[in-house]
Each structure stands twice: as structure tokens, then as C-alpha cells.
């Protein structure tokens, strides 16, 4: 090939695969932590090189100081006591913390390129006025000295939790807030969900040698730390653990003197590590968890994109389950089924949260809902259930909430829901149903392909719903704004029903009614003496149609488009009414039809006028 043409191909190829105008900030953290396990305090020296890849000049930056949430009177405390349906795990526990039980971060010194900066702290956020404006394309280095106290564990983070884990160190260091295409995100720590800047973390933790540590990244000095990373055992009173992680947006760790450390390596080379307390029941469940986790990674790599890091750690953190890059903190006790379920859910977050790092505060459903979708499929496969609809529980949970007064739009920010119930149902179930229905709209094979290209195009970035929509639209060659806008931005629901079934001699006419406000493509099966026929009615606004699934090709019939404003649609069948055994709308249950009673014929709910 001519060199100039080859060069043009190269340039055009790059242009076609990049996201127009996309940019994101970059952080390089180097932290040295000196930990005092008697006092539950630590000092930190944090050197942070920050690169401004935005087109804007920055005059200030923000740091999250998450531990400050665990103080009486904090936003988290007041919110957890005043929300309509308080989380019983928190309730008034923060309000009752004593001074030696609270959490805090205190900034002792902060400079920018050696110059002192001024800053103010409000609750869980520090606002820093830069000594020098940070111009587009430039880097600057902040150096911070801080001291912190680890709170009694209330939620996710802290010391001495119910299961007896000494330290679950999550949201544990002053963390730079993200500035992205959407502006600053200096969310105070009220309840849940995070957003961070991608980059590199080099973290050195000096702590009493009796502790085994587990966390984000790869241990750089296994021979010095021992504890299952290497045969050798440390001999000095304190050990310095050196962790390094690249292409991550957070760093978490945990420490306990009684961790049992198991590990295994997948055929593709990914190392899996497991850390749990030494107890006969826990030991048995956790050794059984190892092969399940191996299978989980193999399924996820095949179906949703290849896990890109060298290792992953499943850590008994002792409080529910929570995702962090390259690791998860989960409860260690309870049934084996529960353990697998939570480990699967949290590990999958490394795809939806860790690698595809959508802003969880704004779009909690893009990590919880997408994770729930994959979790339902993985659990179905791990436990060989082969259910027709592995998402049925998510569907039922969504419909239950959609028909209740607590329903709020999916576009609500994570901390801004009126009730914990609405958050839970929306983020997990409505977010999952969003994908189930989308797979039905574009067709399962197209959807599966698009999920992998979404992963590959957006990995190590912050995709928004719009970015996801464009990937799906291009894969399906369809318009999808009607679905994204209504499902995410409104509480409109779906209900189709069989209105009438009429006989016209040798033919039959089915009249379908759109009762719900949200229009969707419609599928129905007609069972007769001739066999089963699948009828598909695309929505006009899709400007396209999904292909017939391979296994249904011979019995598949596509009707004319349905323009959404029409409440009724007629389907003509070349089958006499008396030979029809049944008609069913939404036969695969992939659409969250809020009233399935009117989906069946014959049924007492359907009017069935005699032949006129
Ligand atoms: Zn989750």
C-alpha cells in the first residue's frame, strides 16, 4: 500500500474510534502512611501530581474528606436520622459516637508546587484556592501532610466491625474531586456513591507487622511483607507495604491480623486473592467460593469485556458488600448462596464502576443496574438454573415500586432520593430492567456485541447515558432517544393489552391497545393447530427493526411499524379463530408490562365479541 494512503487510513482509523472532544483529568498519587494501630490514627504525606486535560483554566480544586462524615451533626448523620425510611444499619449511630470513636481528616499543610495555598473545610469537602491558576494541558503538584482518625465502623469504612475485621479502609484518604466534561463534582459525603479521577496510586503503608493487608493494586515488595504474598515473614515490629495501581480512580485496603490468604491464577493470567477470617464455617464457604469466582471472571471476560488488571482481591471487609477498583469488601459470614451472590455482584462492579467509571452520584443505575443485569446472568449460569427470565426478580421489584407512590425518575442523583427504597429499586432494578428491555429492542445478539464494544470504547473513562446510547444506536442502526429519555427521565410505565380478538371468516383480527404512557415495540405469540407463530411490531420511532433471532427464524413475522401516538394496532392472522389456542403478548417477559393480566387470550379480562 502507498505510504500516504496507509498514513491516511491510520489517521482516519484513530479519528473514528476516539470520542469527539472527550477529555479527562489525570492524577498520580504517591502516599506514605504511618499507621498507629493502638490509637487507630495515622499520618499521611500525599504528593499528588494533577494534570488538567480540560480546555478550562482552573483557579481552585476540591478534596473529599470522607472520614469527617462520621461525626455527630454531619450531613450523613442528620440525613440518616431524618430520611423517611432510615437505614437501620446507620440510624443514630453516628450521633452517638464519642470523640475517640469518630472519624476525621485534618490537613496540617498543603502546598502547590512548593507554594502555600489557602483552603477551607466544610464538612466532608475542602475547597482549595490555587496559588497559581492551572492552565489547560498543564500539570501541578500538591503536597499535603494530614492526620486522620479511623472511625468505629458505621457503614463501609472503619474499625472493629461486627465481623471483627480490624480495619476496613475505604474512602480513607483526602481524595481530589473530579472535574469532567460536566464540571466539578465536589459532592459532600451524605450517603453513597462516588466519582473519582483516573490515574496511578503508589501507596506505602507502614503498620504493625502482625497485620495482613489486602487492597487495590499489586503489592510491590512481597518478599518483605510475607503473609501469603511470599513465604518469608517480616521480622521487624513494623512493616511497610508498597502497593501500586494504574488506571484506577480510587484506592482501598483492609487489615486484620487473622486473615487467611488464598490465591489462584486464571488461565489468562489474572491472579485472584481471597482474604477471610479463620473460622471453620467461613473457611469452608470461602474455599468453595474460589472456583465460583474463577468461573465468574471467565463468563464476564467472554460476555462483557476482558478484565484489564493483573489481579483482583475478594476481601472480608465485614459490612455488606462494596466495590473498589481491583478489589471488593464483602461480609464473610452467612450462607454460601449469599456469599456467592454478593461476591459476584461486587466483582462485576469492576466492569461497571471500576473500568467503565460513570459518575455514580448522577447515574447510580449505570453501575448498580448494569451490575445487577450481569449478576442475574452470571448467577443463573453458575448455579445452572437456566431460567427463561433470569431477571424476573428485578422486574418484579421495579414494577412494585413503579406502581407505588415512592417512584421517582431514574435521573435522580444517588443522594437526592426521597426514600432509600426508591433509590434501591431504581438504581438496581429499574437500571437492570433498562438493559433487559434494551436487549429486546435491539435484539439480543446485537446487544451482546454492543456491550463489549461499549466496554472497549469507554474503558478507563467516564461514560454518560448519552455515550452508552450512541454505542447502542450505532450497533443497532436505530434511533433510541425515545426509550432513553422516557425510561431515565420520567416515571412513565408500560402496559399493552389484547383489546379484542375478532373472527373474519378464515381470518382473525387481533386489536392491541397501548394503555401505558410509554410506547415500546410489541411481540406476541400465536399458538394454533399450525404451530406457534412469533409476531413482532417495531415502533416507528426506532427507524429500524431487530433481526429475527436465529432459533425463531422460520416462525417469525414482522408487521408494519406502530406509530406511538396511536393507541390501537390491528394484526391480521390467516388463521380462523376457532383453530387459535392462545395469544400472548410479551411472551419472553423482557418488557416490564405493569399489568400482565391483559396479555393473554383467551382470558376473562379480554372482551371477545361474537362474529358480526
Ligand atoms: Zn452494587
Coordinates of C-alpha atoms and ligand atoms in Angstrom, one line a residue:
X1 CA 0.0 0.0 0.0
X2 CA 1.1 3.5 -0.8
X3 CA 2.6 5.1 2.3
X4 CA 0.5 8.2 2.2
X5 CA -2.7 6.2 1.8
X6 CA -1.6 3.9 4.7
X7 CA -1.0 7.0 6.8
X8 CA -4.4 8.4 6.0
X9 CA -6.0 5.1 6.9
X10 CA -4.2 5.2 10.2
X11 CA -5.3 8.8 11.0
X12 CA -8.9 8.1 9.9
X13 CA -9.0 4.9 11.9
X14 CA -7.9 6.7 15.0
X15 CA -10.4 9.5 14.4
X16 CA -13.3 7.0 14.0
X17 CA -12.5 5.2 17.3
X18 CA -12.0 8.3 19.5
X19 CA -14.9 10.1 21.2
X20 CA -15.3 13.5 19.8
X21 CA -13.9 16.1 22.2
X22 CA -13.6 13.7 25.1
X23 CA -11.1 14.6 27.8
X24 CA -10.4 13.7 31.4
X25 CA -8.1 14.8 34.2
X26 CA -5.2 12.7 35.4
X27 CA -3.8 12.1 38.9
X28 CA -0.6 10.5 40.1
X29 CA -0.8 9.8 43.8
X30 CA 2.2 9.0 46.0
X31 CA 1.2 8.4 49.6
X32 CA 3.2 7.4 52.6
X33 CA 1.1 6.4 55.6
X34 CA 2.3 5.8 59.1
X35 CA -0.3 3.8 60.9
X36 CA -0.8 3.7 64.7
X37 CA -2.9 0.7 65.4
X38 CA -3.1 1.4 69.2
X39 CA -4.6 4.8 68.7
X40 CA -6.5 4.0 65.4
X41 CA -4.9 7.0 63.8
X42 CA -2.4 7.6 61.0
X43 CA -0.4 10.4 59.5
X44 CA -0.1 10.8 55.8
X45 CA 2.2 12.5 53.3
X46 CA 0.5 12.8 49.9
X47 CA 2.2 14.0 46.8
X48 CA -0.3 14.4 44.1
X49 CA 0.5 15.4 40.5
X50 CA -2.6 16.7 38.8
X51 CA -2.9 17.2 35.0
X52 CA -5.5 19.5 33.6
X53 CA -6.6 18.0 30.3
X54 CA -9.7 20.2 30.2
X55 CA -10.0 23.2 27.9
X56 CA -10.5 25.4 31.0
X57 CA -8.2 27.3 33.4
X58 CA -8.7 26.1 37.0
X59 CA -8.5 28.5 39.9
X60 CA -9.5 26.1 42.6
X61 CA -9.7 22.4 43.4
X62 CA -11.7 20.3 45.9
X63 CA -10.7 17.4 48.1
X64 CA -13.1 14.9 49.6
X65 CA -12.5 14.3 53.3
X66 CA -14.8 11.3 53.7
X67 CA -14.0 10.4 57.3
X68 CA -15.4 13.7 58.5
X69 CA -18.9 12.2 57.8
X70 CA -18.6 10.1 60.9
X71 CA -19.1 12.9 63.3
X72 CA -22.3 13.8 65.2
X73 CA -24.2 16.5 63.3
X74 CA -22.5 15.7 59.9
X75 CA -24.7 15.7 56.8
X76 CA -24.6 11.9 56.8
X77 CA -25.6 11.8 60.4
X78 CA -28.6 14.2 60.0
X79 CA -29.7 12.7 56.7
X80 CA -29.7 9.2 58.1
X81 CA -31.8 10.3 61.1
X82 CA -34.3 12.4 59.0
X83 CA -34.9 10.4 55.8
X84 CA -38.4 8.9 55.7
X85 CA -37.1 5.3 55.8
X86 CA -33.8 5.3 57.7
X87 CA -31.2 2.6 57.1
X88 CA -31.3 0.6 60.3
X89 CA -27.6 -0.2 60.0
X90 CA -26.8 3.6 60.5
X91 CA -29.9 5.1 62.2
X92 CA -28.5 7.3 65.0
X93 CA -25.2 5.5 65.5
X94 CA -23.1 8.4 64.1
X95 CA -24.8 10.8 66.6
X96 CA -23.7 8.6 69.5
X97 CA -20.0 8.4 68.5
X98 CA -17.6 9.5 71.3
X99 CA -14.6 11.7 70.4
X100 CA -12.2 8.7 70.3
X101 CA -14.7 6.9 68.0
X102 CA -15.4 9.5 65.4
X103 CA -13.5 9.7 62.1
X104 CA -11.6 12.8 60.9
X105 CA -9.1 14.1 58.4
X106 CA -7.1 17.1 59.4
X107 CA -4.9 18.9 56.8
X108 CA -1.8 20.1 58.5
X109 CA -0.1 21.5 55.5
X110 CA -0.9 21.9 51.8
X111 CA 1.3 23.4 49.1
X112 CA 1.1 23.7 45.3
X113 CA 4.4 23.4 43.5
X114 CA 6.0 24.4 46.8
X115 CA 3.8 27.5 47.4
X116 CA 1.4 27.5 50.3
X117 CA -2.3 27.5 49.3
X118 CA -5.3 28.7 51.2
X119 CA -8.1 26.3 51.9
X120 CA -11.3 26.0 53.8
X121 CA -13.1 22.8 55.1
X122 CA -16.8 22.4 55.1
X123 CA -17.9 19.0 56.4
X124 CA -16.5 16.4 54.1
X125 CA -15.1 18.8 51.4
X126 CA -12.0 21.0 51.4
X127 CA -12.0 23.9 48.9
X128 CA -8.6 25.0 47.8
X129 CA -7.7 28.3 46.2
X130 CA -4.8 27.6 43.9
X131 CA -1.5 29.6 44.4
X132 CA -1.2 29.6 40.6
X133 CA -4.0 29.1 38.1
X134 CA -3.8 25.7 36.4
X135 CA -3.8 26.2 32.6
X136 CA -5.2 23.7 30.1
X137 CA -2.7 21.0 29.3
X138 CA -0.6 21.8 32.4
X139 CA 0.3 19.8 35.5
X140 CA 0.8 20.9 39.0
X141 CA 1.9 19.1 42.2
X142 CA 0.1 19.3 45.5
X143 CA 1.9 18.2 48.7
X144 CA -0.3 17.5 51.7
X145 CA 0.5 16.5 55.2
X146 CA -2.5 15.2 57.1
X147 CA -3.5 13.2 60.1
X148 CA -6.6 11.1 60.5
X149 CA -8.6 9.0 62.9
X150 CA -10.3 5.8 61.8
X151 CA -14.0 5.8 62.9
X152 CA -15.7 2.9 64.6
X153 CA -17.2 1.2 61.6
X154 CA -20.7 2.6 60.8
X155 CA -21.1 1.9 57.1
X156 CA -18.5 0.6 54.6
X157 CA -15.5 2.1 56.3
X158 CA -13.9 2.0 59.7
X159 CA -12.5 -0.2 62.5
X160 CA -13.7 -3.1 64.6
X161 CA -16.9 -4.0 62.8
X162 CA -19.5 -6.7 63.6
X163 CA -17.5 -9.5 62.0
X164 CA -14.4 -8.5 63.9
X165 CA -12.3 -7.1 61.0
X166 CA -9.8 -4.6 62.5
X167 CA -9.6 -2.1 59.6
X168 CA -11.7 -1.6 56.5
X169 CA -10.0 1.4 54.9
X170 CA -12.3 2.7 52.3
X171 CA -12.9 6.4 51.5
X172 CA -9.9 6.8 53.9
X173 CA -7.6 9.5 52.4
X174 CA -8.0 13.1 51.2
X175 CA -9.2 12.5 47.6
X176 CA -9.2 15.0 44.8
X177 CA -12.7 15.7 43.4
X178 CA -13.3 15.1 39.7
X179 CA -13.6 17.9 37.2
X180 CA -15.0 16.4 34.0
X181 CA -17.0 17.4 30.8
X182 CA -19.9 18.1 33.2
X183 CA -17.9 20.4 35.5
X184 CA -16.8 20.0 39.2
X185 CA -18.2 17.1 41.3
X186 CA -17.5 18.1 44.9
X187 CA -20.4 16.1 46.3
X188 CA -20.4 16.1 50.1
X189 CA -20.5 12.5 51.6
X190 CA -24.1 12.1 52.6
X191 CA -24.8 8.5 52.0
X192 CA -23.5 6.7 49.0
X193 CA -21.8 6.5 45.6
X194 CA -18.6 8.1 44.3
X195 CA -16.8 9.6 41.4
X196 CA -13.1 9.9 41.0
X197 CA -10.1 10.9 38.8
X198 CA -8.3 8.1 36.9
X199 CA -4.6 7.8 37.4
X200 CA -1.9 6.0 39.3
X201 CA -1.7 5.2 43.0
X202 CA 1.6 4.4 44.7
X203 CA 0.7 3.8 48.4
X204 CA 3.1 2.9 51.2
X205 CA 1.6 1.8 54.4
X206 CA 3.7 1.3 57.5
X207 CA 1.9 -0.7 60.1
X208 CA 2.4 -3.3 62.9
X209 CA 3.9 -6.4 61.3
X210 CA 1.2 -8.7 62.7
X211 CA -1.3 -7.4 60.1
X212 CA -2.1 -8.9 56.7
X213 CA -3.1 -6.2 54.2
X214 CA -5.3 -6.6 51.2
X215 CA -6.4 -3.9 48.7
X216 CA -6.4 -2.2 45.4
X217 CA -3.3 -2.7 43.2
X218 CA -0.4 -5.0 43.3
X219 CA 2.0 -5.5 46.3
X220 CA 5.4 -4.3 45.1
X221 CA 7.5 -5.9 47.9
X222 CA 6.0 -9.4 48.5
X223 CA 9.3 -10.7 49.9
X224 CA 9.3 -8.0 52.6
X225 CA 5.7 -8.4 53.7
X226 CA 5.1 -12.2 53.6
X227 CA 1.6 -13.0 54.8
X228 CA 0.8 -15.2 51.8
X229 CA 2.3 -12.8 49.2
X230 CA 5.6 -14.6 49.8
X231 CA 6.9 -17.4 52.1
X232 CA 9.1 -15.0 54.1
X233 CA 7.8 -13.4 57.3
X234 CA 8.7 -9.9 58.4
X235 CA 10.9 -9.8 61.5
X236 CA 10.7 -6.1 62.5
X237 CA 7.9 -4.6 64.6
X238 CA 6.5 -2.6 61.7
X239 CA 6.3 -3.4 58.1
X240 CA 6.0 -1.0 55.1
X241 CA 3.6 -2.4 52.5
X242 CA 4.1 -1.0 49.0
X243 CA 1.1 -1.1 46.7
X244 CA 0.8 0.2 43.1
X245 CA -2.3 0.5 40.9
X246 CA -2.6 2.0 37.4
X247 CA -5.7 3.2 35.5
X248 CA -7.8 3.3 38.7
X249 CA -9.9 6.1 40.3
X250 CA -9.7 5.0 43.9
X251 CA -7.6 3.0 46.4
X252 CA -9.0 0.9 49.2
X253 CA -7.4 -1.5 51.7
X254 CA -8.1 -3.6 54.7
X255 CA -6.0 -5.1 57.5
X256 CA -6.5 -7.9 60.0
X257 CA -4.1 -10.0 62.0
X258 CA -6.2 -13.1 61.4
X259 CA -6.7 -13.0 57.7
X260 CA -6.3 -16.4 55.9
X261 CA -4.9 -15.6 52.4
X262 CA -5.9 -17.9 49.5
X263 CA -4.9 -17.3 45.9
X264 CA -5.3 -18.8 42.4
X265 CA -4.5 -17.8 38.9
X266 CA -6.9 -17.9 35.9
X267 CA -5.7 -19.4 32.6
X268 CA -5.5 -15.9 31.1
X269 CA -3.0 -15.0 33.9
X270 CA -5.3 -12.9 36.2
X271 CA -4.5 -13.5 39.9
X272 CA -7.4 -13.9 42.3
X273 CA -6.7 -13.4 46.0
X274 CA -9.1 -14.1 48.9
X275 CA -8.8 -12.8 52.5
X276 CA -11.1 -14.0 55.3
X277 CA -11.0 -14.6 59.0
X278 CA -10.0 -18.0 60.3
X279 CA -13.3 -19.7 61.4
X280 CA -14.5 -23.2 60.4
X281 CA -17.7 -22.1 58.7
X282 CA -16.1 -19.1 57.0
X283 CA -13.1 -21.3 55.9
X284 CA -15.4 -23.8 54.2
X285 CA -17.6 -21.3 52.4
X286 CA -14.6 -19.3 51.2
X287 CA -12.7 -22.2 49.8
X288 CA -15.8 -23.1 47.9
X289 CA -16.1 -19.5 46.7
X290 CA -12.7 -19.8 44.8
X291 CA -13.9 -21.9 41.8
X292 CA -17.1 -19.8 41.6
X293 CA -15.0 -16.6 41.4
X294 CA -12.9 -18.2 38.7
X295 CA -15.9 -19.1 36.6
X296 CA -17.4 -15.6 37.2
X297 CA -14.3 -14.0 35.7
X298 CA -14.4 -16.3 32.7
X299 CA -18.0 -15.6 32.0
X300 CA -17.6 -11.8 32.4
X301 CA -14.5 -11.8 30.2
X302 CA -16.4 -13.6 27.4
X303 CA -19.7 -11.7 27.6
X304 CA -18.8 -8.2 28.8
X305 CA -15.1 -7.5 28.0
X306 CA -11.7 -8.6 29.3
X307 CA -10.8 -7.7 32.9
X308 CA -7.8 -5.5 32.3
X309 CA -5.8 -5.6 35.6
X310 CA -3.2 -8.1 36.8
X311 CA -5.1 -9.1 40.0
X312 CA -8.3 -9.0 41.9
X313 CA -8.9 -9.4 45.7
X314 CA -12.0 -10.6 47.4
X315 CA -11.7 -9.3 51.0
X316 CA -13.8 -10.0 54.1
X317 CA -14.5 -6.3 55.0
X318 CA -17.2 -7.2 57.4
X319 CA -20.0 -5.0 56.3
X320 CA -22.3 -5.9 53.4
X321 CA -20.7 -5.6 50.1
X322 CA -18.9 -2.6 48.4
X323 CA -16.9 -2.3 45.3
X324 CA -13.5 -0.8 44.9
X325 CA -11.1 -0.9 41.9
X326 CA -9.3 -4.3 41.8
X327 CA -10.9 -5.5 45.0
X328 CA -14.1 -5.8 46.9
X329 CA -15.0 -5.7 50.6
X330 CA -17.8 -8.2 51.5
X331 CA -19.4 -9.8 54.5
X332 CA -17.7 -13.1 55.3
X333 CA -20.4 -14.8 57.3
X334 CA -23.9 -16.1 56.3
X335 CA -25.0 -18.8 53.8
X336 CA -22.9 -19.9 50.9
X337 CA -25.5 -18.8 48.4
X338 CA -25.5 -15.3 49.9
X339 CA -21.7 -15.2 49.9
X340 CA -21.5 -16.1 46.2
X341 CA -24.3 -13.6 45.3
X342 CA -22.6 -10.7 47.0
X343 CA -19.1 -11.7 45.7
X344 CA -20.4 -11.9 42.2
X345 CA -22.2 -8.6 42.4
X346 CA -19.2 -6.7 43.8
X347 CA -16.7 -8.3 41.5
X348 CA -18.9 -7.4 38.4
X349 CA -18.6 -3.8 39.6
X350 CA -15.1 -3.8 38.4
X351 CA -16.6 -3.7 34.9
X352 CA -19.4 -1.2 35.8
X353 CA -17.8 1.3 38.2
X354 CA -14.1 0.3 38.1
X355 CA -13.4 0.3 34.4
X356 CA -16.5 2.0 33.0
X357 CA -16.5 4.7 35.6
X358 CA -19.8 6.5 35.1
X359 CA -20.5 9.2 37.6
X360 CA -22.3 7.1 40.3
X361 CA -23.6 10.1 42.1
X362 CA -25.5 11.3 39.0
X363 CA -26.2 7.9 37.3
X364 CA -26.2 5.3 40.1
X365 CA -28.1 2.9 37.8
X366 CA -25.2 2.8 35.3
X367 CA -23.2 0.9 37.9
X368 CA -25.8 -0.8 40.1
X369 CA -28.3 -1.6 37.3
X370 CA -25.7 -2.8 34.8
X371 CA -24.1 -4.9 37.5
X372 CA -27.4 -6.4 38.5
X373 CA -28.1 -7.3 34.9
X374 CA -24.8 -9.2 34.6
X375 CA -25.1 -10.6 38.1
X376 CA -28.5 -12.2 37.2
X377 CA -27.0 -13.8 34.1
X378 CA -23.8 -15.0 35.9
X379 CA -25.7 -16.5 38.9
X380 CA -28.1 -18.2 36.5
X381 CA -25.1 -19.8 34.8
X382 CA -23.0 -20.5 38.0
X383 CA -26.0 -22.3 39.6
X384 CA -27.1 -23.9 36.3
X385 CA -30.6 -22.6 36.7
X386 CA -31.4 -22.0 33.0
X387 CA -34.3 -19.8 33.8
X388 CA -36.4 -18.4 30.9
X389 CA -36.1 -15.0 32.5
X390 CA -33.2 -14.7 35.0
X391 CA -34.2 -11.1 35.6
X392 CA -37.6 -11.8 36.9
X393 CA -36.9 -10.6 40.5
X394 CA -35.5 -7.3 39.2
X395 CA -38.6 -6.9 37.0
X396 CA -40.9 -7.6 40.0
X397 CA -39.0 -5.2 42.2
X398 CA -39.2 -2.5 39.6
X399 CA -42.9 -3.0 38.9
X400 CA -43.7 -3.0 42.6
X401 CA -42.0 0.4 43.0
X402 CA -43.3 1.8 39.8
X403 CA -46.9 1.2 41.0
X404 CA -46.2 2.7 44.4
X405 CA -46.1 6.4 45.5
X406 CA -42.4 6.3 46.2
X407 CA -41.4 6.0 42.5
X408 CA -39.0 8.8 41.3
X409 CA -37.3 9.3 37.9
X410 CA -34.2 7.3 37.3
X411 CA -32.4 10.5 36.6
X412 CA -32.5 11.4 40.3
X413 CA -29.0 11.7 41.9
X414 CA -28.0 9.0 44.3
X415 CA -28.2 11.1 47.5
X416 CA -31.3 13.0 46.4
X417 CA -34.0 10.3 46.5
X418 CA -36.8 11.0 49.0
X419 CA -36.5 7.4 50.3
X420 CA -33.9 4.7 50.5
X421 CA -36.5 2.4 49.0
X422 CA -36.8 4.4 45.8
X423 CA -33.1 4.6 45.4
X424 CA -32.7 0.9 45.8
X425 CA -35.5 -0.1 43.5
X426 CA -34.4 2.4 40.8
X427 CA -30.6 2.0 40.9
X428 CA -30.6 -1.8 41.0
X429 CA -33.9 -3.0 39.5
X430 CA -35.1 -0.2 37.1
X431 CA -31.5 0.1 35.9
X432 CA -31.3 -3.7 35.3
X433 CA -34.7 -3.6 33.5
X434 CA -33.4 -0.8 31.4
X435 CA -30.9 -3.2 29.9
X436 CA -33.3 -6.2 29.6
X437 CA -35.7 -4.1 27.6
X438 CA -32.9 -2.6 25.5
X439 CA -31.7 -6.1 24.6
X440 CA -35.2 -6.8 23.4
X441 CA -35.5 -3.6 21.4
X442 CA -32.2 -4.0 19.5
X443 CA -32.1 -7.8 19.6
X444 CA -30.0 -10.0 22.0
X445 CA -27.1 -10.7 19.6
X446 CA -26.7 -7.0 18.7
X447 CA -27.0 -6.1 22.3
X448 CA -24.3 -8.6 23.4
X449 CA -21.9 -7.3 20.8
X450 CA -22.6 -3.7 21.7
X451 CA -21.9 -4.3 25.4
X452 CA -18.4 -5.5 24.5
X453 CA -17.8 -2.6 22.2
X454 CA -19.1 -0.2 24.9
X455 CA -16.5 -1.7 27.3
X456 CA -13.7 -1.5 24.8
X457 CA -14.5 2.1 23.6
X458 CA -15.1 3.5 27.1
X459 CA -12.8 1.6 29.4
X460 CA -10.9 3.8 31.9
X461 CA -13.3 6.7 31.1
X462 CA -16.5 8.2 32.4
X463 CA -19.3 7.3 30.0
X464 CA -22.6 9.1 30.4
X465 CA -26.1 7.7 29.4
X466 CA -25.7 9.6 26.1
X467 CA -22.4 7.9 25.4
X468 CA -23.9 4.5 26.0
X469 CA -26.9 5.4 23.8
X470 CA -24.7 6.2 20.9
X471 CA -22.8 2.9 21.1
X472 CA -26.2 1.1 21.1
X473 CA -27.6 3.2 18.3
X474 CA -24.6 2.6 16.1
X475 CA -24.6 -1.2 16.8
X476 CA -28.3 -1.5 16.1
X477 CA -28.6 1.2 13.4
X478 CA -31.7 2.6 15.3
X479 CA -32.8 5.7 17.0
X480 CA -33.1 5.1 20.7
X481 CA -33.7 8.6 22.3
X482 CA -37.4 7.9 22.7
X483 CA -36.5 5.0 25.1
X484 CA -33.6 6.5 26.9
X485 CA -35.4 9.8 27.5
X486 CA -38.6 8.3 28.8
X487 CA -37.2 5.4 30.8
X488 CA -34.5 7.6 32.5
X489 CA -36.1 10.9 32.7
X490 CA -39.7 10.1 33.6
X491 CA -41.8 7.6 35.7
X492 CA -44.0 6.6 32.7
X493 CA -44.8 2.9 32.7
X494 CA -45.6 0.3 30.1
X495 CA -48.8 -1.6 29.7
X496 CA -50.1 -3.2 26.5
X497 CA -53.2 -5.4 26.4
X498 CA -55.1 -7.5 24.0
X499 CA -58.2 -5.4 23.4
X500 CA -60.3 -7.6 21.1
X501 CA -60.0 -10.7 19.0
X502 CA -62.4 -10.9 16.1
X503 CA -63.1 -13.6 13.6
X504 CA -63.4 -12.7 9.9
X505 CA -64.3 -16.0 8.3
X506 CA -60.9 -17.7 7.7
X507 CA -59.0 -14.9 9.2
X508 CA -58.7 -13.4 12.7
X509 CA -58.0 -9.8 13.7
X510 CA -56.2 -9.0 17.0
X511 CA -56.6 -5.5 18.3
X512 CA -53.8 -4.5 20.6
X513 CA -54.1 -1.5 22.9
X514 CA -51.3 0.7 24.3
X515 CA -52.6 1.5 27.8
X516 CA -49.4 2.7 29.5
X517 CA -47.8 6.0 28.5
X518 CA -44.5 4.6 27.4
X519 CA -44.6 3.1 23.9
X520 CA -42.4 0.1 23.1
X521 CA -42.1 -2.4 20.2
X522 CA -44.5 -5.3 20.7
X523 CA -44.1 -9.0 20.5
X524 CA -46.7 -11.7 20.6
X525 CA -47.0 -15.4 20.1
X526 CA -50.0 -17.1 18.5
X527 CA -50.4 -20.8 19.2
X528 CA -52.7 -22.7 16.8
X529 CA -53.1 -26.1 15.2
X530 CA -50.4 -24.9 12.7
X531 CA -47.8 -24.4 15.5
X532 CA -46.5 -21.3 17.2
X533 CA -46.0 -18.0 15.3
X534 CA -44.0 -15.1 16.7
X535 CA -45.2 -11.7 15.6
X536 CA -43.1 -8.6 16.0
X537 CA -44.3 -5.0 15.7
X538 CA -41.5 -2.4 15.6
X539 CA -42.1 1.1 17.0
X540 CA -42.0 3.6 14.1
X541 CA -39.6 5.9 16.1
X542 CA -37.0 3.2 16.2
X543 CA -36.3 3.7 12.5
X544 CA -35.3 0.1 12.2
X545 CA -36.2 -3.3 13.4
X546 CA -34.3 -6.1 15.1
X547 CA -33.4 -9.2 13.1
X548 CA -35.3 -12.4 13.7
X549 CA -33.4 -14.4 16.4
X550 CA -31.7 -17.4 14.7
X551 CA -33.8 -20.0 16.6
X552 CA -37.1 -18.4 15.7
X553 CA -36.3 -17.5 12.0
X554 CA -38.9 -19.9 10.4
X555 CA -41.8 -18.8 12.7
X556 CA -41.1 -15.1 12.8
X557 CA -43.3 -12.5 11.2
X558 CA -42.6 -8.8 11.2
X559 CA -45.6 -6.4 11.0
X560 CA -45.6 -2.8 9.9
X561 CA -44.3 -0.1 12.3
X562 CA -46.5 1.2 15.1
X563 CA -46.5 5.0 15.3
X564 CA -46.5 5.6 19.1
X565 CA -49.4 8.2 19.2
X566 CA -51.9 5.6 18.0
X567 CA -53.5 3.8 21.0
X568 CA -54.6 0.8 18.9
X569 CA -53.0 -1.5 16.4
X570 CA -54.5 -4.3 14.4
X571 CA -52.8 -7.6 13.4
X572 CA -54.4 -9.8 10.7
X573 CA -53.9 -13.5 11.0
X574 CA -54.5 -16.0 8.2
X575 CA -55.8 -18.5 10.8
X576 CA -59.5 -19.0 11.7
X577 CA -60.4 -18.0 15.2
X578 CA -61.5 -21.5 16.2
X579 CA -58.1 -23.0 15.5
X580 CA -56.3 -20.5 17.7
X581 CA -55.4 -22.0 21.1
X582 CA -53.8 -18.9 22.7
X583 CA -52.4 -15.5 22.1
X584 CA -49.8 -14.0 24.4
X585 CA -48.2 -10.5 24.5
X586 CA -44.7 -10.1 25.8
X587 CA -44.1 -13.9 25.7
X588 CA -40.4 -13.7 26.8
X589 CA -41.2 -11.3 29.7
X590 CA -38.4 -8.9 28.6
X591 CA -40.7 -5.9 28.8
X592 CA -41.8 -4.7 32.2
X593 CA -45.5 -4.7 31.5
X594 CA -47.1 -3.4 34.7
X595 CA -50.4 -5.3 34.1
X596 CA -49.7 -8.8 32.6
X597 CA -53.3 -9.9 33.2
X598 CA -54.5 -8.3 29.9
X599 CA -51.7 -10.0 27.9
X600 CA -53.4 -13.3 27.4
X601 CA -56.1 -14.7 25.2
X602 CA -58.4 -16.4 26.0
X603 CA -58.8 -14.6 29.3
X604 CA -61.7 -13.4 31.3
X605 CA -60.2 -9.9 31.1
X606 CA -60.4 -9.7 27.4
X607 CA -63.6 -8.8 25.6
X608 CA -64.4 -11.3 23.0
X609 CA -67.3 -10.1 20.8
X610 CA -69.1 -12.7 18.7
X611 CA -68.7 -12.7 15.0
X612 CA -70.6 -9.8 13.4
Ligands
LIG1 ZN1 -23.6 -2.7 43.6

